[in-house]
């Protein structure tokens, strides 16, 4: 029904940048919030940044000033521009979206996750 597909991850050195993309596809009627979470080995999955359909955003303190979340509502796509990357940003990054299918209620959807590794 609905798929979220992430792209743009990889291996970079400290101080470098990456841009993650997540495209939602399927029988989408409406998308409320879209967000990025991350999970480091042995740790829980935590919110990194979120954005409402209005464009209002929220960030975890550790990425403020370095990461920027944005979305293209026409393409059902959310982006995460990550600058000045640090080793502690290393994690699997997951896309999340609150989507209504057809004219049904909103549901919580997740991407499969994409690895971001920051290492010298």
mmCIF file with all atom_site columns, C-alpha atoms in Angstrom:
data_model
loop_
_atom_site.group_PDB
_atom_site.id
_atom_site.type_symbol
_atom_site.label_atom_id
_atom_site.label_alt_id
_atom_site.label_comp_id
_atom_site.label_asym_id
_atom_site.label_entity_id
_atom_site.label_seq_id
_atom_site.pdbx_PDB_ins_code
_atom_site.Cartn_x
_atom_site.Cartn_y
_atom_site.Cartn_z
_atom_site.occupancy
_atom_site.B_iso_or_equiv
_atom_site.pdbx_formal_charge
_atom_site.auth_seq_id
_atom_site.auth_comp_id
_atom_site.auth_asym_id
_atom_site.auth_atom_id
_atom_site.pdbx_PDB_model_num
ATOM 1   C CA . UNK A 1 1   ? 0.000  0.000  0.000  1.00 0.00 ? 1   UNK A CA 1
ATOM 2   C CA . UNK A 1 2   ? 2.484  2.616  1.183  1.00 0.00 ? 2   UNK A CA 1
ATOM 3   C CA . UNK A 1 3   ? 6.258  2.469  0.901  1.00 0.00 ? 3   UNK A CA 1
ATOM 4   C CA . UNK A 1 4   ? 8.908  4.789  2.285  1.00 0.00 ? 4   UNK A CA 1
ATOM 5   C CA . UNK A 1 5   ? 12.247 4.463  0.517  1.00 0.00 ? 5   UNK A CA 1
ATOM 6   C CA . UNK A 1 6   ? 15.349 6.167  1.902  1.00 0.00 ? 6   UNK A CA 1
ATOM 7   C CA . UNK A 1 7   ? 18.466 7.063  -0.066 1.00 0.00 ? 7   UNK A CA 1
ATOM 8   C CA . UNK A 1 8   ? 21.643 9.097  0.332  1.00 0.00 ? 8   UNK A CA 1
ATOM 9   C CA . UNK A 1 9   ? 23.425 7.375  3.190  1.00 0.00 ? 9   UNK A CA 1
ATOM 10  C CA . UNK A 1 10  ? 27.044 6.301  3.217  1.00 0.00 ? 10  UNK A CA 1
ATOM 11  C CA . UNK A 1 11  ? 30.473 6.713  4.735  1.00 0.00 ? 11  UNK A CA 1
ATOM 12  C CA . UNK A 1 12  ? 31.895 10.203 5.237  1.00 0.00 ? 12  UNK A CA 1
ATOM 13  C CA . UNK A 1 13  ? 34.653 11.815 7.254  1.00 0.00 ? 13  UNK A CA 1
ATOM 14  C CA . UNK A 1 14  ? 34.019 14.095 10.239 1.00 0.00 ? 14  UNK A CA 1
ATOM 15  C CA . UNK A 1 15  ? 33.052 17.585 9.111  1.00 0.00 ? 15  UNK A CA 1
ATOM 16  C CA . UNK A 1 16  ? 31.602 16.448 5.804  1.00 0.00 ? 16  UNK A CA 1
ATOM 17  C CA . UNK A 1 17  ? 27.980 16.521 4.652  1.00 0.00 ? 17  UNK A CA 1
ATOM 18  C CA . UNK A 1 18  ? 25.306 14.105 3.492  1.00 0.00 ? 18  UNK A CA 1
ATOM 19  C CA . UNK A 1 19  ? 21.759 14.564 2.251  1.00 0.00 ? 19  UNK A CA 1
ATOM 20  C CA . UNK A 1 20  ? 19.187 11.889 2.985  1.00 0.00 ? 20  UNK A CA 1
ATOM 21  C CA . UNK A 1 21  ? 15.996 11.568 0.972  1.00 0.00 ? 21  UNK A CA 1
ATOM 22  C CA . UNK A 1 22  ? 12.841 9.600  1.701  1.00 0.00 ? 22  UNK A CA 1
ATOM 23  C CA . UNK A 1 23  ? 10.119 9.208  -0.899 1.00 0.00 ? 23  UNK A CA 1
ATOM 24  C CA . UNK A 1 24  ? 6.659  7.948  0.018  1.00 0.00 ? 24  UNK A CA 1
ATOM 25  C CA . UNK A 1 25  ? 4.665  6.103  -2.630 1.00 0.00 ? 25  UNK A CA 1
ATOM 26  C CA . UNK A 1 26  ? 1.393  4.201  -2.886 1.00 0.00 ? 26  UNK A CA 1
ATOM 27  C CA . UNK A 1 27  ? -2.258 5.065  -2.378 1.00 0.00 ? 27  UNK A CA 1
ATOM 28  C CA . UNK A 1 28  ? -1.491 8.226  -0.419 1.00 0.00 ? 28  UNK A CA 1
ATOM 29  C CA . UNK A 1 29  ? -4.303 10.642 0.299  1.00 0.00 ? 29  UNK A CA 1
ATOM 30  C CA . UNK A 1 30  ? -2.542 12.933 2.733  1.00 0.00 ? 30  UNK A CA 1
ATOM 31  C CA . UNK A 1 31  ? 0.665  13.165 4.780  1.00 0.00 ? 31  UNK A CA 1
ATOM 32  C CA . UNK A 1 32  ? 0.680  15.023 8.078  1.00 0.00 ? 32  UNK A CA 1
ATOM 33  C CA . UNK A 1 33  ? 4.087  14.823 9.725  1.00 0.00 ? 33  UNK A CA 1
ATOM 34  C CA . UNK A 1 34  ? 7.326  13.451 8.316  1.00 0.00 ? 34  UNK A CA 1
ATOM 35  C CA . UNK A 1 35  ? 10.398 12.801 10.394 1.00 0.00 ? 35  UNK A CA 1
ATOM 36  C CA . UNK A 1 36  ? 13.830 11.256 10.634 1.00 0.00 ? 36  UNK A CA 1
ATOM 37  C CA . UNK A 1 37  ? 14.857 8.969  13.487 1.00 0.00 ? 37  UNK A CA 1
ATOM 38  C CA . UNK A 1 38  ? 18.167 7.267  14.111 1.00 0.00 ? 38  UNK A CA 1
ATOM 39  C CA . UNK A 1 39  ? 19.367 4.232  15.985 1.00 0.00 ? 39  UNK A CA 1
ATOM 40  C CA . UNK A 1 40  ? 22.982 3.643  16.965 1.00 0.00 ? 40  UNK A CA 1
ATOM 41  C CA . UNK A 1 41  ? 24.194 0.134  17.885 1.00 0.00 ? 41  UNK A CA 1
ATOM 42  C CA . UNK A 1 42  ? 22.938 -0.858 21.320 1.00 0.00 ? 42  UNK A CA 1
ATOM 43  C CA . UNK A 1 43  ? 20.775 2.231  21.671 1.00 0.00 ? 43  UNK A CA 1
ATOM 44  C CA . UNK A 1 44  ? 17.108 3.020  21.224 1.00 0.00 ? 44  UNK A CA 1
ATOM 45  C CA . UNK A 1 45  ? 15.646 4.694  18.161 1.00 0.00 ? 45  UNK A CA 1
ATOM 46  C CA . UNK A 1 46  ? 15.392 8.444  18.743 1.00 0.00 ? 46  UNK A CA 1
ATOM 47  C CA . UNK A 1 47  ? 13.842 11.372 16.906 1.00 0.00 ? 47  UNK A CA 1
ATOM 48  C CA . UNK A 1 48  ? 16.349 13.527 15.003 1.00 0.00 ? 48  UNK A CA 1
ATOM 49  C CA . UNK A 1 49  ? 14.061 16.010 13.241 1.00 0.00 ? 49  UNK A CA 1
ATOM 50  C CA . UNK A 1 50  ? 10.432 16.357 12.217 1.00 0.00 ? 50  UNK A CA 1
ATOM 51  C CA . UNK A 1 51  ? 8.374  18.552 9.908  1.00 0.00 ? 51  UNK A CA 1
ATOM 52  C CA . UNK A 1 52  ? 4.644  19.181 9.604  1.00 0.00 ? 52  UNK A CA 1
ATOM 53  C CA . UNK A 1 53  ? 2.797  19.766 6.340  1.00 0.00 ? 53  UNK A CA 1
ATOM 54  C CA . UNK A 1 54  ? 2.774  23.470 7.321  1.00 0.00 ? 54  UNK A CA 1
ATOM 55  C CA . UNK A 1 55  ? 6.573  23.480 7.323  1.00 0.00 ? 55  UNK A CA 1
ATOM 56  C CA . UNK A 1 56  ? 6.939  23.762 11.098 1.00 0.00 ? 56  UNK A CA 1
ATOM 57  C CA . UNK A 1 57  ? 10.055 21.890 12.208 1.00 0.00 ? 57  UNK A CA 1
ATOM 58  C CA . UNK A 1 58  ? 11.534 20.378 15.348 1.00 0.00 ? 58  UNK A CA 1
ATOM 59  C CA . UNK A 1 59  ? 15.094 19.187 16.028 1.00 0.00 ? 59  UNK A CA 1
ATOM 60  C CA . UNK A 1 60  ? 16.875 17.288 18.751 1.00 0.00 ? 60  UNK A CA 1
ATOM 61  C CA . UNK A 1 61  ? 19.359 19.609 20.482 1.00 0.00 ? 61  UNK A CA 1
ATOM 62  C CA . UNK A 1 62  ? 22.423 17.681 19.326 1.00 0.00 ? 62  UNK A CA 1
ATOM 63  C CA . UNK A 1 63  ? 21.757 18.450 15.630 1.00 0.00 ? 63  UNK A CA 1
ATOM 64  C CA . UNK A 1 64  ? 20.448 22.014 15.847 1.00 0.00 ? 64  UNK A CA 1
ATOM 65  C CA . UNK A 1 65  ? 22.457 24.295 13.576 1.00 0.00 ? 65  UNK A CA 1
ATOM 66  C CA . UNK A 1 66  ? 23.935 21.338 11.669 1.00 0.00 ? 66  UNK A CA 1
ATOM 67  C CA . UNK A 1 67  ? 20.940 19.448 10.243 1.00 0.00 ? 67  UNK A CA 1
ATOM 68  C CA . UNK A 1 68  ? 18.049 20.817 8.210  1.00 0.00 ? 68  UNK A CA 1
ATOM 69  C CA . UNK A 1 69  ? 14.830 18.928 7.493  1.00 0.00 ? 69  UNK A CA 1
ATOM 70  C CA . UNK A 1 70  ? 12.662 19.906 4.536  1.00 0.00 ? 70  UNK A CA 1
ATOM 71  C CA . UNK A 1 71  ? 9.884  18.375 2.476  1.00 0.00 ? 71  UNK A CA 1
ATOM 72  C CA . UNK A 1 72  ? 8.442  18.543 -1.007 1.00 0.00 ? 72  UNK A CA 1
ATOM 73  C CA . UNK A 1 73  ? 4.713  17.965 -0.603 1.00 0.00 ? 73  UNK A CA 1
ATOM 74  C CA . UNK A 1 74  ? 4.186  17.575 -4.353 1.00 0.00 ? 74  UNK A CA 1
ATOM 75  C CA . UNK A 1 75  ? 6.686  14.703 -4.396 1.00 0.00 ? 75  UNK A CA 1
ATOM 76  C CA . UNK A 1 76  ? 5.744  13.226 -0.993 1.00 0.00 ? 76  UNK A CA 1
ATOM 77  C CA . UNK A 1 77  ? 9.425  13.427 -0.132 1.00 0.00 ? 77  UNK A CA 1
ATOM 78  C CA . UNK A 1 78  ? 11.308 14.487 2.988  1.00 0.00 ? 78  UNK A CA 1
ATOM 79  C CA . UNK A 1 79  ? 14.978 15.427 3.099  1.00 0.00 ? 79  UNK A CA 1
ATOM 80  C CA . UNK A 1 80  ? 17.593 15.687 5.805  1.00 0.00 ? 80  UNK A CA 1
ATOM 81  C CA . UNK A 1 81  ? 20.609 17.845 5.018  1.00 0.00 ? 81  UNK A CA 1
ATOM 82  C CA . UNK A 1 82  ? 23.355 16.902 7.450  1.00 0.00 ? 82  UNK A CA 1
ATOM 83  C CA . UNK A 1 83  ? 26.354 19.218 7.710  1.00 0.00 ? 83  UNK A CA 1
ATOM 84  C CA . UNK A 1 84  ? 29.399 19.179 9.976  1.00 0.00 ? 84  UNK A CA 1
ATOM 85  C CA . UNK A 1 85  ? 28.895 15.499 10.641 1.00 0.00 ? 85  UNK A CA 1
ATOM 86  C CA . UNK A 1 86  ? 30.411 13.986 13.774 1.00 0.00 ? 86  UNK A CA 1
ATOM 87  C CA . UNK A 1 87  ? 31.309 10.428 14.708 1.00 0.00 ? 87  UNK A CA 1
ATOM 88  C CA . UNK A 1 88  ? 28.390 10.410 17.133 1.00 0.00 ? 88  UNK A CA 1
ATOM 89  C CA . UNK A 1 89  ? 25.996 10.918 14.216 1.00 0.00 ? 89  UNK A CA 1
ATOM 90  C CA . UNK A 1 90  ? 26.819 7.380  13.079 1.00 0.00 ? 90  UNK A CA 1
ATOM 91  C CA . UNK A 1 91  ? 23.602 5.359  13.081 1.00 0.00 ? 91  UNK A CA 1
ATOM 92  C CA . UNK A 1 92  ? 20.930 3.779  10.961 1.00 0.00 ? 92  UNK A CA 1
ATOM 93  C CA . UNK A 1 93  ? 18.557 6.570  9.938  1.00 0.00 ? 93  UNK A CA 1
ATOM 94  C CA . UNK A 1 94  ? 14.860 5.826  9.522  1.00 0.00 ? 94  UNK A CA 1
ATOM 95  C CA . UNK A 1 95  ? 12.213 7.833  7.735  1.00 0.00 ? 95  UNK A CA 1
ATOM 96  C CA . UNK A 1 96  ? 8.796  8.072  9.387  1.00 0.00 ? 96  UNK A CA 1
ATOM 97  C CA . UNK A 1 97  ? 5.536  9.532  8.134  1.00 0.00 ? 97  UNK A CA 1
ATOM 98  C CA . UNK A 1 98  ? 1.956  9.902  9.299  1.00 0.00 ? 98  UNK A CA 1
ATOM 99  C CA . UNK A 1 99  ? -0.069 8.981  6.205  1.00 0.00 ? 99  UNK A CA 1
ATOM 100 C CA . UNK A 1 100 ? -3.713 8.483  5.340  1.00 0.00 ? 100 UNK A CA 1
ATOM 101 C CA . UNK A 1 101 ? -4.393 5.900  2.637  1.00 0.00 ? 101 UNK A CA 1
ATOM 102 C CA . UNK A 1 102 ? -7.384 6.575  0.409  1.00 0.00 ? 102 UNK A CA 1
ATOM 103 C CA . UNK A 1 103 ? -9.817 8.340  2.757  1.00 0.00 ? 103 UNK A CA 1
ATOM 104 C CA . UNK A 1 104 ? -8.949 6.198  5.757  1.00 0.00 ? 104 UNK A CA 1
ATOM 105 C CA . UNK A 1 105 ? -7.414 7.234  9.094  1.00 0.00 ? 105 UNK A CA 1
ATOM 106 C CA . UNK A 1 106 ? -3.789 8.316  9.443  1.00 0.00 ? 106 UNK A CA 1
ATOM 107 C CA . UNK A 1 107 ? -1.283 5.544  10.102 1.00 0.00 ? 107 UNK A CA 1
ATOM 108 C CA . UNK A 1 108 ? 2.382  5.425  11.118 1.00 0.00 ? 108 UNK A CA 1
ATOM 109 C CA . UNK A 1 109 ? 4.766  4.245  8.373  1.00 0.00 ? 109 UNK A CA 1
ATOM 110 C CA . UNK A 1 110 ? 8.512  3.540  8.462  1.00 0.00 ? 110 UNK A CA 1
ATOM 111 C CA . UNK A 1 111 ? 11.251 3.184  5.904  1.00 0.00 ? 111 UNK A CA 1
ATOM 112 C CA . UNK A 1 112 ? 13.686 0.285  5.948  1.00 0.00 ? 112 UNK A CA 1
ATOM 113 C CA . UNK A 1 113 ? 16.542 2.368  7.320  1.00 0.00 ? 113 UNK A CA 1
ATOM 114 C CA . UNK A 1 114 ? 19.786 3.596  5.804  1.00 0.00 ? 114 UNK A CA 1
ATOM 115 C CA . UNK A 1 115 ? 23.283 3.522  7.271  1.00 0.00 ? 115 UNK A CA 1
ATOM 116 C CA . UNK A 1 116 ? 25.207 6.721  7.929  1.00 0.00 ? 116 UNK A CA 1
ATOM 117 C CA . UNK A 1 117 ? 28.784 6.238  9.092  1.00 0.00 ? 117 UNK A CA 1
ATOM 118 C CA . UNK A 1 118 ? 31.042 9.129  10.085 1.00 0.00 ? 118 UNK A CA 1
ATOM 119 C CA . UNK A 1 119 ? 34.633 8.016  10.482 1.00 0.00 ? 119 UNK A CA 1
ATOM 120 C CA . UNK A 1 120 ? 38.137 9.126  9.650  1.00 0.00 ? 120 UNK A CA 1
#
